[in-house]
Amino acid sequence: MDLGYITIIIGMGLILLEAFLPGLNFPVAGVAVLIYGIFLLYAPQFALPSAVLAGLITAYIMKRFVYKTGLNVKIGAENLIGEQGDLVDEIDENNYGHVIIHGEKWQAKSENPIKKGSKVIVVGIEGVSLIIEELNE
């Protein structure tokens, strides 16, 4: 088997690996190796410069458009910090109750007693509970 075909397969494998190990670590190398393999088959004298150029362009595109969109991505309860909700259980000496935020019921905790139906704001997370405070309107 020709070296060009082998590098094309390796490059495609690196790009495909991104589907199984997400994190945007493999596309730059995958594109560079893929381009290197293609140029090895058709224009070997331009293989290395083309691969380096393709890798740099891919890295630029990834940094500029893909990595940038993932900044400060928060999922689950982290996304609720700063959000307001309605308390559905009175929080008394046991410090725990439930709050509705965006139509979802979450376990909540507060150091201070809060009456049922009060507006609250999420100020943090502790384990599986949202830390809330009564919203002063």
PDB file of N, CA, C and O in Angstrom, residues 46-92:
ATOM      1  N   PHE A  46       5.075  19.219  -2.791  1.00  0.00           N
ATOM      2  CA  PHE A  46       4.315  20.203  -2.019  1.00  0.00           C
ATOM      3  C   PHE A  46       3.644  19.591  -0.786  1.00  0.00           C
ATOM      4  O   PHE A  46       2.871  20.262  -0.098  1.00  0.00           O
ATOM      5  N   ALA A  47       3.918  18.331  -0.489  1.00  0.00           N
ATOM      6  CA  ALA A  47       3.222  17.623   0.590  1.00  0.00           C
ATOM      7  C   ALA A  47       3.445  18.267   1.956  1.00  0.00           C
ATOM      8  O   ALA A  47       2.482  18.591   2.658  1.00  0.00           O
ATOM      9  N   LEU A  48       4.686  18.447   2.348  1.00  0.00           N
ATOM     10  CA  LEU A  48       4.966  18.988   3.677  1.00  0.00           C
ATOM     11  C   LEU A  48       4.493  20.433   3.827  1.00  0.00           C
ATOM     12  O   LEU A  48       3.805  20.750   4.807  1.00  0.00           O
ATOM     13  N   PRO A  49       4.835  21.354   2.881  1.00  0.00           N
ATOM     14  CA  PRO A  49       4.343  22.725   3.043  1.00  0.00           C
ATOM     15  C   PRO A  49       2.817  22.796   3.068  1.00  0.00           C
ATOM     16  O   PRO A  49       2.233  23.578   3.839  1.00  0.00           O
ATOM     17  N   SER A  50       2.164  21.988   2.253  1.00  0.00           N
ATOM     18  CA  SER A  50       0.703  22.000   2.216  1.00  0.00           C
ATOM     19  C   SER A  50       0.111  21.487   3.520  1.00  0.00           C
ATOM     20  O   SER A  50      -0.880  22.020   4.021  1.00  0.00           O
ATOM     21  N   ALA A  51       0.713  20.449   4.088  1.00  0.00           N
ATOM     22  CA  ALA A  51       0.232  19.902   5.357  1.00  0.00           C
ATOM     23  C   ALA A  51       0.388  20.913   6.486  1.00  0.00           C
ATOM     24  O   ALA A  51      -0.521  21.097   7.294  1.00  0.00           O
ATOM     25  N   VAL A  52       1.546  21.575   6.514  1.00  0.00           N
ATOM     26  CA  VAL A  52       1.770  22.589   7.546  1.00  0.00           C
ATOM     27  C   VAL A  52       0.782  23.739   7.380  1.00  0.00           C
ATOM     28  O   VAL A  52       0.165  24.188   8.358  1.00  0.00           O
ATOM     29  N   LEU A  53       0.591  24.205   6.163  1.00  0.00           N
ATOM     30  CA  LEU A  53      -0.360  25.282   5.899  1.00  0.00           C
ATOM     31  C   LEU A  53      -1.784  24.866   6.267  1.00  0.00           C
ATOM     32  O   LEU A  53      -2.512  25.624   6.921  1.00  0.00           O
ATOM     33  N   ALA A  54      -2.182  23.655   5.895  1.00  0.00           N
ATOM     34  CA  ALA A  54      -3.524  23.166   6.223  1.00  0.00           C
ATOM     35  C   ALA A  54      -3.704  23.065   7.733  1.00  0.00           C
ATOM     36  O   ALA A  54      -4.759  23.421   8.269  1.00  0.00           O
ATOM     37  N   GLY A  55      -2.682  22.606   8.431  1.00  0.00           N
ATOM     38  CA  GLY A  55      -2.745  22.518   9.892  1.00  0.00           C
ATOM     39  C   GLY A  55      -2.873  23.881  10.531  1.00  0.00           C
ATOM     40  O   GLY A  55      -3.661  24.076  11.456  1.00  0.00           O
ATOM     41  N   LEU A  56      -2.105  24.857  10.039  1.00  0.00           N
ATOM     42  CA  LEU A  56      -2.180  26.216  10.586  1.00  0.00           C
ATOM     43  C   LEU A  56      -3.534  26.852  10.324  1.00  0.00           C
ATOM     44  O   LEU A  56      -4.110  27.510  11.204  1.00  0.00           O
ATOM     45  N   ILE A  57      -4.049  26.674   9.123  1.00  0.00           N
ATOM     46  CA  ILE A  57      -5.372  27.236   8.794  1.00  0.00           C
ATOM     47  C   ILE A  57      -6.447  26.575   9.654  1.00  0.00           C
ATOM     48  O   ILE A  57      -7.319  27.262  10.202  1.00  0.00           O
ATOM     49  N   THR A  58      -6.378  25.275   9.816  1.00  0.00           N
ATOM     50  CA  THR A  58      -7.358  24.572  10.646  1.00  0.00           C
ATOM     51  C   THR A  58      -7.259  25.028  12.099  1.00  0.00           C
ATOM     52  O   THR A  58      -8.274  25.256  12.755  1.00  0.00           O
ATOM     53  N   ALA A  59      -6.030  25.174  12.604  1.00  0.00           N
ATOM     54  CA  ALA A  59      -5.845  25.641  13.978  1.00  0.00           C
ATOM     55  C   ALA A  59      -6.425  27.043  14.150  1.00  0.00           C
ATOM     56  O   ALA A  59      -7.082  27.333  15.158  1.00  0.00           O
ATOM     57  N   TYR A  60      -6.197  27.918  13.178  1.00  0.00           N
ATOM     58  CA  TYR A  60      -6.749  29.274  13.243  1.00  0.00           C
ATOM     59  C   TYR A  60      -8.279  29.233  13.269  1.00  0.00           C
ATOM     60  O   TYR A  60      -8.918  29.898  14.090  1.00  0.00           O
ATOM     61  N   ILE A  61      -8.868  28.451  12.374  1.00  0.00           N
ATOM     62  CA  ILE A  61     -10.336  28.365  12.314  1.00  0.00           C
ATOM     63  C   ILE A  61     -10.887  27.796  13.624  1.00  0.00           C
ATOM     64  O   ILE A  61     -11.877  28.306  14.161  1.00  0.00           O
ATOM     65  N   MET A  62     -10.237  26.766  14.137  1.00  0.00           N
ATOM     66  CA  MET A  62     -10.698  26.165  15.387  1.00  0.00           C
ATOM     67  C   MET A  62     -10.607  27.170  16.535  1.00  0.00           C
ATOM     68  O   MET A  62     -11.537  27.299  17.319  1.00  0.00           O
ATOM     69  N   LYS A  63      -9.503  27.874  16.627  1.00  0.00           N
ATOM     70  CA  LYS A  63      -9.329  28.845  17.717  1.00  0.00           C
ATOM     71  C   LYS A  63     -10.295  30.015  17.577  1.00  0.00           C
ATOM     72  O   LYS A  63     -10.899  30.452  18.541  1.00  0.00           O
ATOM     73  N   ARG A  64     -10.446  30.485  16.374  1.00  0.00           N
ATOM     74  CA  ARG A  64     -11.268  31.673  16.130  1.00  0.00           C
ATOM     75  C   ARG A  64     -12.765  31.407  16.265  1.00  0.00           C
ATOM     76  O   ARG A  64     -13.486  32.217  16.819  1.00  0.00           O
ATOM     77  N   PHE A  65     -13.236  30.281  15.758  1.00  0.00           N
ATOM     78  CA  PHE A  65     -14.669  30.060  15.686  1.00  0.00           C
ATOM     79  C   PHE A  65     -15.193  28.941  16.585  1.00  0.00           C
ATOM     80  O   PHE A  65     -16.291  29.042  17.110  1.00  0.00           O
ATOM     81  N   VAL A  66     -14.426  27.889  16.754  1.00  0.00           N
ATOM     82  CA  VAL A  66     -14.940  26.739  17.505  1.00  0.00           C
ATOM     83  C   VAL A  66     -14.621  26.843  18.983  1.00  0.00           C
ATOM     84  O   VAL A  66     -15.507  26.774  19.819  1.00  0.00           O
ATOM     85  N   TYR A  67     -13.345  27.013  19.337  1.00  0.00           N
ATOM     86  CA  TYR A  67     -12.979  27.085  20.747  1.00  0.00           C
ATOM     87  C   TYR A  67     -13.635  28.279  21.425  1.00  0.00           C
ATOM     88  O   TYR A  67     -14.025  28.207  22.569  1.00  0.00           O
ATOM     89  N   LYS A  68     -13.746  29.371  20.728  1.00  0.00           N
ATOM     90  CA  LYS A  68     -14.299  30.593  21.296  1.00  0.00           C
ATOM     91  C   LYS A  68     -15.742  30.402  21.737  1.00  0.00           C
ATOM     92  O   LYS A  68     -16.173  30.950  22.736  1.00  0.00           O
ATOM     93  N   THR A  69     -16.516  29.608  20.995  1.00  0.00           N
ATOM     94  CA  THR A  69     -17.922  29.419  21.350  1.00  0.00           C
ATOM     95  C   THR A  69     -18.074  28.613  22.623  1.00  0.00           C
ATOM     96  O   THR A  69     -19.106  28.671  23.262  1.00  0.00           O
ATOM     97  N   GLY A  70     -17.070  27.864  23.013  1.00  0.00           N
ATOM     98  CA  GLY A  70     -17.173  27.032  24.198  1.00  0.00           C
ATOM     99  C   GLY A  70     -16.748  27.713  25.486  1.00  0.00           C
ATOM    100  O   GLY A  70     -16.753  27.095  26.532  1.00  0.00           O
ATOM    101  N   LEU A  71     -16.385  28.980  25.453  1.00  0.00           N
ATOM    102  CA  LEU A  71     -15.959  29.670  26.655  1.00  0.00           C
ATOM    103  C   LEU A  71     -17.119  29.831  27.623  1.00  0.00           C
ATOM    104  O   LEU A  71     -18.231  30.160  27.239  1.00  0.00           O
ATOM    105  N   ASN A  72     -16.846  29.602  28.889  1.00  0.00           N
ATOM    106  CA  ASN A  72     -17.827  29.760  29.955  1.00  0.00           C
ATOM    107  C   ASN A  72     -19.103  28.959  29.729  1.00  0.00           C
ATOM    108  O   ASN A  72     -20.187  29.408  30.093  1.00  0.00           O
ATOM    109  N   VAL A  73     -18.988  27.815  29.136  1.00  0.00           N
ATOM    110  CA  VAL A  73     -20.152  26.963  28.971  1.00  0.00           C
ATOM    111  C   VAL A  73     -20.429  26.296  30.306  1.00  0.00           C
ATOM    112  O   VAL A  73     -19.540  25.677  30.886  1.00  0.00           O
ATOM    113  N   LYS A  74     -21.636  26.452  30.784  1.00  0.00           N
ATOM    114  CA  LYS A  74     -22.020  25.852  32.051  1.00  0.00           C
ATOM    115  C   LYS A  74     -23.201  24.947  31.790  1.00  0.00           C
ATOM    116  O   LYS A  74     -24.089  25.274  31.017  1.00  0.00           O
ATOM    117  N   ILE A  75     -23.199  23.812  32.454  1.00  0.00           N
ATOM    118  CA  ILE A  75     -24.294  22.882  32.277  1.00  0.00           C
ATOM    119  C   ILE A  75     -24.905  22.546  33.630  1.00  0.00           C
ATOM    120  O   ILE A  75     -24.285  22.724  34.668  1.00  0.00           O
ATOM    121  N   GLY A  76     -26.125  22.057  33.607  1.00  0.00           N
ATOM    122  CA  GLY A  76     -26.795  21.628  34.825  1.00  0.00           C
ATOM    123  C   GLY A  76     -27.001  22.763  35.802  1.00  0.00           C
ATOM    124  O   GLY A  76     -27.328  23.886  35.429  1.00  0.00           O
ATOM    125  N   ALA A  77     -26.778  22.462  37.068  1.00  0.00           N
ATOM    126  CA  ALA A  77     -27.032  23.430  38.130  1.00  0.00           C
ATOM    127  C   ALA A  77     -26.135  24.666  38.038  1.00  0.00           C
ATOM    128  O   ALA A  77     -26.539  25.752  38.427  1.00  0.00           O
ATOM    129  N   GLU A  78     -24.915  24.518  37.516  1.00  0.00           N
ATOM    130  CA  GLU A  78     -24.016  25.670  37.377  1.00  0.00           C
ATOM    131  C   GLU A  78     -24.660  26.788  36.566  1.00  0.00           C
ATOM    132  O   GLU A  78     -24.407  27.957  36.794  1.00  0.00           O
ATOM    133  N   ASN A  79     -25.468  26.402  35.600  1.00  0.00           N
ATOM    134  CA  ASN A  79     -26.126  27.363  34.726  1.00  0.00           C
ATOM    135  C   ASN A  79     -27.160  28.191  35.472  1.00  0.00           C
ATOM    136  O   ASN A  79     -27.595  29.225  34.989  1.00  0.00           O
ATOM    137  N   LEU A  80     -27.574  27.758  36.663  1.00  0.00           N
ATOM    138  CA  LEU A  80     -28.650  28.427  37.398  1.00  0.00           C
ATOM    139  C   LEU A  80     -28.162  29.494  38.370  1.00  0.00           C
ATOM    140  O   LEU A  80     -28.980  30.215  38.934  1.00  0.00           O
ATOM    141  N   ILE A  81     -26.867  29.587  38.587  1.00  0.00           N
ATOM    142  CA  ILE A  81     -26.362  30.606  39.512  1.00  0.00           C
ATOM    143  C   ILE A  81     -26.735  31.985  38.979  1.00  0.00           C
ATOM    144  O   ILE A  81     -26.496  32.313  37.831  1.00  0.00           O
ATOM    145  N   GLY A  82     -27.376  32.767  39.843  1.00  0.00           N
ATOM    146  CA  GLY A  82     -27.843  34.099  39.472  1.00  0.00           C
ATOM    147  C   GLY A  82     -29.293  34.125  38.991  1.00  0.00           C
ATOM    148  O   GLY A  82     -29.871  35.182  38.826  1.00  0.00           O
ATOM    149  N   GLU A  83     -29.875  32.943  38.782  1.00  0.00           N
ATOM    150  CA  GLU A  83     -31.268  32.870  38.319  1.00  0.00           C
ATOM    151  C   GLU A  83     -32.231  33.004  39.501  1.00  0.00           C
ATOM    152  O   GLU A  83     -31.907  32.667  40.628  1.00  0.00           O
ATOM    153  N   GLN A  84     -33.437  33.482  39.193  1.00  0.00           N
ATOM    154  CA  GLN A  84     -34.466  33.646  40.212  1.00  0.00           C
ATOM    155  C   GLN A  84     -35.508  32.550  40.080  1.00  0.00           C
ATOM    156  O   GLN A  84     -35.732  32.026  38.992  1.00  0.00           O
ATOM    157  N   GLY A  85     -36.131  32.208  41.207  1.00  0.00           N
ATOM    158  CA  GLY A  85     -37.166  31.186  41.195  1.00  0.00           C
ATOM    159  C   GLY A  85     -38.139  31.385  42.329  1.00  0.00           C
ATOM    160  O   GLY A  85     -38.044  32.341  43.103  1.00  0.00           O
ATOM    161  N   ASP A  86     -39.086  30.463  42.435  1.00  0.00           N
ATOM    162  CA  ASP A  86     -40.110  30.505  43.474  1.00  0.00           C
ATOM    163  C   ASP A  86     -39.925  29.329  44.417  1.00  0.00           C
ATOM    164  O   ASP A  86     -39.824  28.182  43.974  1.00  0.00           O
ATOM    165  N   LEU A  87     -39.934  29.606  45.705  1.00  0.00           N
ATOM    166  CA  LEU A  87     -39.771  28.566  46.710  1.00  0.00           C
ATOM    167  C   LEU A  87     -41.095  27.821  46.880  1.00  0.00           C
ATOM    168  O   LEU A  87     -42.135  28.439  47.100  1.00  0.00           O
ATOM    169  N   VAL A  88     -41.076  26.489  46.766  1.00  0.00           N
ATOM    170  CA  VAL A  88     -42.312  25.704  46.871  1.00  0.00           C
ATOM    171  C   VAL A  88     -42.466  25.035  48.234  1.00  0.00           C
ATOM    172  O   VAL A  88     -43.551  24.567  48.560  1.00  0.00           O
ATOM    173  N   ASP A  89     -41.411  24.954  49.025  1.00  0.00           N
ATOM    174  CA  ASP A  89     -41.461  24.426  50.390  1.00  0.00           C
ATOM    175  C   ASP A  89     -40.883  25.483  51.322  1.00  0.00           C
ATOM    176  O   ASP A  89     -39.918  26.158  50.976  1.00  0.00           O
ATOM    177  N   GLU A  90     -41.476  25.571  52.509  1.00  0.00           N
ATOM    178  CA  GLU A  90     -40.912  26.497  53.488  1.00  0.00           C
ATOM    179  C   GLU A  90     -39.578  25.944  53.975  1.00  0.00           C
ATOM    180  O   GLU A  90     -39.441  24.752  54.252  1.00  0.00           O
ATOM    181  N   ILE A  91     -38.579  26.805  54.024  1.00  0.00           N
ATOM    182  CA  ILE A  91     -37.281  26.405  54.558  1.00  0.00           C
ATOM    183  C   ILE A  91     -37.226  26.878  55.999  1.00  0.00           C
ATOM    184  O   ILE A  91     -37.286  28.075  56.281  1.00  0.00           O
ATOM    185  N   ASP A  92     -37.161  25.900  56.915  1.00  0.00           N
ATOM    186  CA  ASP A  92     -37.110  26.248  58.331  1.00  0.00           C
ATOM    187  C   ASP A  92     -35.790  25.753  58.921  1.00  0.00           C
ATOM    188  O   ASP A  92     -34.756  25.843  58.259  1.00  0.00           O
TER     189      ASP A  92
END
